[in-house]
JSON list of C-alpha atoms in Angstrom, two decimals:
[
{"chain": "A", "resi": 1, "resn": "MET", "atom": "CA", "xyz": [67.12, -49.06, 15.31]},
{"chain": "A", "resi": 2, "resn": "SER", "atom": "CA", "xyz": [65.40, -51.51, 12.73]},
{"chain": "A", "resi": 3, "resn": "LYS", "atom": "CA", "xyz": [65.61, -51.01, 9.06]},
{"chain": "A", "resi": 4, "resn": "ARG", "atom": "CA", "xyz": [61.58, -50.45, 9.07]},
{"chain": "A", "resi": 5, "resn": "ALA", "atom": "CA", "xyz": [61.96, -47.68, 11.58]},
{"chain": "A", "resi": 6, "resn": "LEU", "atom": "CA", "xyz": [64.61, -46.14, 9.52]},
{"chain": "A", "resi": 7, "resn": "PHE", "atom": "CA", "xyz": [62.29, -46.08, 6.53]},
{"chain": "A", "resi": 8, "resn": "LEU", "atom": "CA", "xyz": [59.02, -45.13, 8.33]},
{"chain": "A", "resi": 9, "resn": "ALA", "atom": "CA", "xyz": [60.47, -42.10, 10.40]},
{"chain": "A", "resi": 10, "resn": "PRO", "atom": "CA", "xyz": [61.45, -39.94, 7.34]},
{"chain": "A", "resi": 11, "resn": "LEU", "atom": "CA", "xyz": [58.35, -40.87, 5.60]},
{"chain": "A", "resi": 12, "resn": "LEU", "atom": "CA", "xyz": [56.06, -39.67, 8.51]},
{"chain": "A", "resi": 13, "resn": "LEU", "atom": "CA", "xyz": [58.02, -36.63, 8.81]},
{"chain": "A", "resi": 14, "resn": "SER", "atom": "CA", "xyz": [57.64, -35.73, 5.17]},
{"chain": "A", "resi": 15, "resn": "LEU", "atom": "CA", "xyz": [53.97, -36.40, 5.37]},
{"chain": "A", "resi": 16, "resn": "ALA", "atom": "CA", "xyz": [53.47, -34.23, 8.40]},
{"chain": "A", "resi": 17, "resn": "ALA", "atom": "CA", "xyz": [55.54, -31.63, 6.51]},
{"chain": "A", "resi": 18, "resn": "CYS", "atom": "CA", "xyz": [52.94, -31.28, 3.51]},
{"chain": "A", "resi": 19, "resn": "ALA", "atom": "CA", "xyz": [50.75, -29.09, 5.74]},
{"chain": "A", "resi": 20, "resn": "SER", "atom": "CA", "xyz": [51.23, -25.26, 4.57]},
{"chain": "A", "resi": 21, "resn": "THR", "atom": "CA", "xyz": [49.75, -21.80, 5.01]},
{"chain": "A", "resi": 22, "resn": "THR", "atom": "CA", "xyz": [50.22, -19.08, 2.39]},
{"chain": "A", "resi": 23, "resn": "LYS", "atom": "CA", "xyz": [49.31, -15.44, 2.72]},
{"chain": "A", "resi": 24, "resn": "VAL", "atom": "CA", "xyz": [49.09, -12.18, 0.59]},
{"chain": "A", "resi": 25, "resn": "MET", "atom": "CA", "xyz": [49.47, -9.06, 2.60]},
{"chain": "A", "resi": 26, "resn": "LEU", "atom": "CA", "xyz": [46.71, -6.71, 1.97]},
{"chain": "A", "resi": 27, "resn": "SER", "atom": "CA", "xyz": [47.48, -4.19, 4.69]},
{"chain": "A", "resi": 28, "resn": "SER", "atom": "CA", "xyz": [49.95, -4.01, 7.67]},
{"chain": "A", "resi": 29, "resn": "PRO", "atom": "CA", "xyz": [49.66, -6.72, 10.47]},
{"chain": "A", "resi": 30, "resn": "ARG", "atom": "CA", "xyz": [48.45, -5.67, 13.90]},
{"chain": "A", "resi": 31, "resn": "PRO", "atom": "CA", "xyz": [49.88, -7.11, 17.22]},
{"chain": "A", "resi": 32, "resn": "PRO", "atom": "CA", "xyz": [49.12, -10.98, 17.32]},
{"chain": "A", "resi": 33, "resn": "VAL", "atom": "CA", "xyz": [45.88, -12.17, 19.28]},
{"chain": "A", "resi": 34, "resn": "ASP", "atom": "CA", "xyz": [44.87, -15.43, 20.72]},
{"chain": "A", "resi": 35, "resn": "PRO", "atom": "CA", "xyz": [43.87, -17.78, 17.90]},
{"chain": "A", "resi": 36, "resn": "ALA", "atom": "CA", "xyz": [40.74, -18.86, 20.28]},
{"chain": "A", "resi": 37, "resn": "THR", "atom": "CA", "xyz": [39.20, -15.20, 19.83]},
{"chain": "A", "resi": 38, "resn": "VAL", "atom": "CA", "xyz": [39.35, -15.19, 15.86]},
{"chain": "A", "resi": 39, "resn": "ARG", "atom": "CA", "xyz": [35.89, -15.71, 14.61]},
{"chain": "A", "resi": 40, "resn": "VAL", "atom": "CA", "xyz": [34.74, -16.90, 11.20]},
{"chain": "A", "resi": 41, "resn": "TYR", "atom": "CA", "xyz": [32.61, -14.85, 9.02]},
{"chain": "A", "resi": 42, "resn": "THR", "atom": "CA", "xyz": [30.68, -15.41, 5.88]},
{"chain": "A", "resi": 43, "resn": "ALA", "atom": "CA", "xyz": [31.02, -11.66, 4.73]},
{"chain": "A", "resi": 44, "resn": "VAL", "atom": "CA", "xyz": [33.05, -8.73, 5.69]},
{"chain": "A", "resi": 45, "resn": "PRO", "atom": "CA", "xyz": [31.28, -6.82, 8.75]},
{"chain": "A", "resi": 46, "resn": "PRO", "atom": "CA", "xyz": [31.11, -3.14, 8.21]},
{"chain": "A", "resi": 47, "resn": "GLY", "atom": "CA", "xyz": [34.11, -1.16, 9.49]},
{"chain": "A", "resi": 48, "resn": "ALA", "atom": "CA", "xyz": [36.30, -4.17, 9.10]},
{"chain": "A", "resi": 49, "resn": "VAL", "atom": "CA", "xyz": [40.17, -3.85, 7.74]},
{"chain": "A", "resi": 50, "resn": "GLN", "atom": "CA", "xyz": [41.08, -6.66, 5.53]},
{"chain": "A", "resi": 51, "resn": "ILE", "atom": "CA", "xyz": [44.66, -7.75, 6.39]},
{"chain": "A", "resi": 52, "resn": "ALA", "atom": "CA", "xyz": [45.64, -10.57, 4.40]},
{"chain": "A", "resi": 53, "resn": "GLN", "atom": "CA", "xyz": [44.33, -13.46, 1.83]},
{"chain": "A", "resi": 54, "resn": "LEU", "atom": "CA", "xyz": [45.18, -16.78, 3.38]},
{"chain": "A", "resi": 55, "resn": "GLU", "atom": "CA", "xyz": [45.20, -20.18, 2.21]},
{"chain": "A", "resi": 56, "resn": "ALA", "atom": "CA", "xyz": [45.79, -23.32, 4.37]},
{"chain": "A", "resi": 57, "resn": "GLN", "atom": "CA", "xyz": [46.22, -26.77, 3.86]},
{"chain": "A", "resi": 58, "resn": "SER", "atom": "CA", "xyz": [45.91, -29.91, 6.10]},
{"chain": "A", "resi": 59, "resn": "ALA", "atom": "CA", "xyz": [48.46, -32.67, 6.27]},
{"chain": "A", "resi": 60, "resn": "VAL", "atom": "CA", "xyz": [48.17, -35.60, 3.81]},
{"chain": "A", "resi": 61, "resn": "GLY", "atom": "CA", "xyz": [45.40, -37.92, 4.87]},
{"chain": "A", "resi": 62, "resn": "PHE", "atom": "CA", "xyz": [42.63, -39.77, 3.39]},
{"chain": "A", "resi": 63, "resn": "GLY", "atom": "CA", "xyz": [40.03, -36.86, 2.95]},
{"chain": "A", "resi": 64, "resn": "THR", "atom": "CA", "xyz": [38.57, -36.92, 6.44]},
{"chain": "A", "resi": 65, "resn": "GLN", "atom": "CA", "xyz": [36.76, -34.10, 8.49]},
{"chain": "A", "resi": 66, "resn": "GLY", "atom": "CA", "xyz": [39.57, -33.91, 10.58]},
{"chain": "A", "resi": 67, "resn": "GLN", "atom": "CA", "xyz": [41.78, -32.72, 7.99]},
{"chain": "A", "resi": 68, "resn": "THR", "atom": "CA", "xyz": [39.18, -29.92, 7.12]},
{"chain": "A", "resi": 69, "resn": "ASP", "atom": "CA", "xyz": [39.04, -29.06, 10.91]},
{"chain": "A", "resi": 70, "resn": "ALA", "atom": "CA", "xyz": [42.96, -28.61, 10.69]},
{"chain": "A", "resi": 71, "resn": "ALA", "atom": "CA", "xyz": [42.95, -26.46, 7.74]},
{"chain": "A", "resi": 72, "resn": "MET", "atom": "CA", "xyz": [40.57, -24.33, 9.32]},
{"chain": "A", "resi": 73, "resn": "ARG", "atom": "CA", "xyz": [42.57, -24.04, 12.77]},
{"chain": "A", "resi": 74, "resn": "ARG", "atom": "CA", "xyz": [45.57, -23.42, 10.42]},
{"chain": "A", "resi": 75, "resn": "LEU", "atom": "CA", "xyz": [43.74, -20.53, 8.66]},
{"chain": "A", "resi": 76, "resn": "LYS", "atom": "CA", "xyz": [42.75, -19.12, 12.28]},
{"chain": "A", "resi": 77, "resn": "ASN", "atom": "CA", "xyz": [46.17, -19.50, 13.78]},
{"chain": "A", "resi": 78, "resn": "GLU", "atom": "CA", "xyz": [47.82, -17.65, 10.86]},
{"chain": "A", "resi": 79, "resn": "ALA", "atom": "CA", "xyz": [45.07, -14.90, 11.09]},
{"chain": "A", "resi": 80, "resn": "ALA", "atom": "CA", "xyz": [45.78, -14.67, 14.74]},
{"chain": "A", "resi": 81, "resn": "LYS", "atom": "CA", "xyz": [49.72, -14.20, 14.11]},
{"chain": "A", "resi": 82, "resn": "LEU", "atom": "CA", "xyz": [48.68, -11.23, 11.87]},
{"chain": "A", "resi": 83, "resn": "GLY", "atom": "CA", "xyz": [46.65, -9.63, 14.77]},
{"chain": "A", "resi": 84, "resn": "ALA", "atom": "CA", "xyz": [43.15, -10.45, 12.88]},
{"chain": "A", "resi": 85, "resn": "ASN", "atom": "CA", "xyz": [40.16, -11.04, 14.87]},
{"chain": "A", "resi": 86, "resn": "GLY", "atom": "CA", "xyz": [38.19, -12.50, 12.34]},
{"chain": "A", "resi": 87, "resn": "VAL", "atom": "CA", "xyz": [38.28, -14.49, 9.10]},
{"chain": "A", "resi": 88, "resn": "VAL", "atom": "CA", "xyz": [35.84, -14.23, 6.33]},
{"chain": "A", "resi": 89, "resn": "LEU", "atom": "CA", "xyz": [35.61, -17.59, 5.12]},
{"chain": "A", "resi": 90, "resn": "ILE", "atom": "CA", "xyz": [35.88, -18.07, 1.31]},
{"chain": "A", "resi": 91, "resn": "GLY", "atom": "CA", "xyz": [36.09, -21.64, 0.82]},
{"chain": "A", "resi": 92, "resn": "ALA", "atom": "CA", "xyz": [37.01, -25.04, 2.61]},
{"chain": "A", "resi": 93, "resn": "GLY", "atom": "CA", "xyz": [37.02, -28.50, 0.88]},
{"chain": "A", "resi": 94, "resn": "ALA", "atom": "CA", "xyz": [39.43, -30.95, -0.98]},
{"chain": "A", "resi": 95, "resn": "GLY", "atom": "CA", "xyz": [42.57, -29.45, -2.32]},
{"chain": "A", "resi": 96, "resn": "GLY", "atom": "CA", "xyz": [42.86, -32.14, -4.79]},
{"chain": "A", "resi": 97, "resn": "ARG", "atom": "CA", "xyz": [45.20, -35.18, -4.69]},
{"chain": "A", "resi": 98, "resn": "SER", "atom": "CA", "xyz": [48.31, -34.99, -2.76]},
{"chain": "A", "resi": 99, "resn": "PRO", "atom": "CA", "xyz": [51.82, -35.35, -4.61]},
{"chain": "A", "resi": 100, "resn": "VAL", "atom": "CA", "xyz": [52.41, -37.89, -2.14]},
{"chain": "A", "resi": 101, "resn": "GLY", "atom": "CA", "xyz": [51.16, -41.67, -2.62]},
{"chain": "A", "resi": 102, "resn": "LEU", "atom": "CA", "xyz": [51.38, -44.21, 0.13]},
{"chain": "A", "resi": 103, "resn": "SER", "atom": "CA", "xyz": [52.12, -47.64, -0.95]},
{"chain": "A", "resi": 104, "resn": "VAL", "atom": "CA", "xyz": [52.75, -50.96, 0.67]},
{"chain": "A", "resi": 105, "resn": "GLY", "atom": "CA", "xyz": [54.99, -53.82, -0.69]},
{"chain": "A", "resi": 106, "resn": "GLY", "atom": "CA", "xyz": [56.69, -57.00, 0.16]},
{"chain": "A", "resi": 107, "resn": "GLY", "atom": "CA", "xyz": [59.13, -59.23, -1.92]},
{"chain": "A", "resi": 108, "resn": "SER", "atom": "CA", "xyz": [62.08, -61.42, -1.66]},
{"chain": "A", "resi": 109, "resn": "TYR", "atom": "CA", "xyz": [65.55, -61.38, -2.92]},
{"chain": "A", "resi": 110, "resn": "GLY", "atom": "CA", "xyz": [68.89, -63.52, -2.63]},
{"chain": "A", "resi": 111, "resn": "GLY", "atom": "CA", "xyz": [69.41, -66.63, -4.55]},
{"chain": "A", "resi": 112, "resn": "HIS", "atom": "CA", "xyz": [65.50, -67.04, -5.19]},
{"chain": "A", "resi": 113, "resn": "VAL", "atom": "CA", "xyz": [63.31, -65.65, -7.56]},
{"chain": "A", "resi": 114, "resn": "GLY", "atom": "CA", "xyz": [61.87, -62.37, -6.48]},
{"chain": "A", "resi": 115, "resn": "GLY", "atom": "CA", "xyz": [58.23, -61.13, -6.63]},
{"chain": "A", "resi": 116, "resn": "GLY", "atom": "CA", "xyz": [56.29, -58.49, -4.92]},
{"chain": "A", "resi": 117, "resn": "ILE", "atom": "CA", "xyz": [53.07, -56.90, -4.45]},
{"chain": "A", "resi": 118, "resn": "GLY", "atom": "CA", "xyz": [52.26, -53.18, -4.28]},
{"chain": "A", "resi": 119, "resn": "ILE", "atom": "CA", "xyz": [48.96, -51.45, -3.41]},
{"chain": "A", "resi": 120, "resn": "GLY", "atom": "CA", "xyz": [48.45, -47.79, -3.86]},
{"chain": "A", "resi": 121, "resn": "ILE", "atom": "CA", "xyz": [46.33, -46.02, -1.44]},
{"chain": "A", "resi": 122, "resn": "PRO", "atom": "CA", "xyz": [45.15, -42.55, -2.48]},
{"chain": "A", "resi": 123, "resn": "THR", "atom": "CA", "xyz": [45.81, -39.65, -0.48]},
{"chain": "A", "resi": 124, "resn": "GLN", "atom": "CA", "xyz": [44.56, -36.04, -0.44]},
{"chain": "A", "resi": 125, "resn": "GLN", "atom": "CA", "xyz": [45.01, -32.69, 1.33]},
{"chain": "A", "resi": 126, "resn": "LYS", "atom": "CA", "xyz": [42.20, -30.36, 2.41]},
{"chain": "A", "resi": 127, "resn": "GLN", "atom": "CA", "xyz": [42.23, -26.61, 1.92]},
{"chain": "A", "resi": 128, "resn": "ALA", "atom": "CA", "xyz": [40.62, -23.42, 3.60]},
{"chain": "A", "resi": 129, "resn": "ASN", "atom": "CA", "xyz": [40.75, -19.94, 2.02]},
{"chain": "A", "resi": 130, "resn": "GLY", "atom": "CA", "xyz": [39.86, -16.84, 3.65]},
{"chain": "A", "resi": 131, "resn": "VAL", "atom": "CA", "xyz": [40.43, -13.07, 4.27]},
{"chain": "A", "resi": 132, "resn": "ALA", "atom": "CA", "xyz": [41.99, -12.15, 7.70]},
{"chain": "A", "resi": 133, "resn": "ILE", "atom": "CA", "xyz": [40.27, -9.22, 9.13]},
{"chain": "A", "resi": 134, "resn": "TYR", "atom": "CA", "xyz": [40.24, -6.97, 12.17]},
{"chain": "A", "resi": 135, "resn": "VAL", "atom": "CA", "xyz": [36.86, -5.78, 13.16]},
{"chain": "A", "resi": 136, "resn": "PRO", "atom": "CA", "xyz": [37.18, -2.80, 15.60]},
{"chain": "A", "resi": 137, "resn": "PRO", "atom": "CA", "xyz": [35.20, -3.03, 19.06]},
{"chain": "A", "resi": 138, "resn": "GLY", "atom": "CA", "xyz": [31.66, -1.99, 18.52]},
{"chain": "A", "resi": 139, "resn": "ALA", "atom": "CA", "xyz": [31.79, -2.04, 14.67]},
{"chain": "A", "resi": 140, "resn": "GLU", "atom": "CA", "xyz": [29.46, -5.21, 14.54]},
{"chain": "A", "resi": 141, "resn": "ARG", "atom": "CA", "xyz": [27.02, -3.57, 17.34]},
{"chain": "A", "resi": 142, "resn": "ALA", "atom": "CA", "xyz": [26.96, -0.22, 15.21]},
{"chain": "A", "resi": 143, "resn": "ALA", "atom": "CA", "xyz": [26.07, -2.20, 12.22]},
{"chain": "A", "resi": 144, "resn": "GLU", "atom": "CA", "xyz": [23.13, -4.06, 13.76]},
{"chain": "A", "resi": 145, "resn": "THR", "atom": "CA", "xyz": [21.61, -0.99, 15.57]},
{"chain": "A", "resi": 146, "resn": "ALA", "atom": "CA", "xyz": [21.85, 1.19, 12.41]},
{"chain": "A", "resi": 147, "resn": "PRO", "atom": "CA", "xyz": [18.48, 2.11, 10.97]},
{"chain": "A", "resi": 148, "resn": "ALA", "atom": "CA", "xyz": [17.58, 0.47, 7.70]},
{"chain": "A", "resi": 149, "resn": "THR", "atom": "CA", "xyz": [17.71, 2.86, 4.62]},
{"chain": "A", "resi": 150, "resn": "PRO", "atom": "CA", "xyz": [14.27, 2.93, 2.84]}
]
């Protein structure tokens, strides 16, 4: 294995490890569900039970839409593990600059005078925040058909 591969492998692994999810439990978890069934809401539906506050971050990158999508996927996956069939989205977007910076450099050494060039590439993470909820079957339909109060 070359020296370059030995250097790049740990760097790539450390960048991938920067993605994270945190949670604050609000009630007892339920049996896990399929992440594909988790719906995203803008407000808590009537009759919903709040399970946990969630925060998910993407891996380090260059601020792309793909990173936002990855953070949302992580949010839904964590909610599904807790048995939530919905997530009330509180916010999604830039999570600030990453603590990791990528740089490319070159130089020479030996019996010659050394020199080098370094270029900094700014990186960032994307973040999604929400509340994992369980919406009982029929709760949304009941709210839609309920008469409006005068």
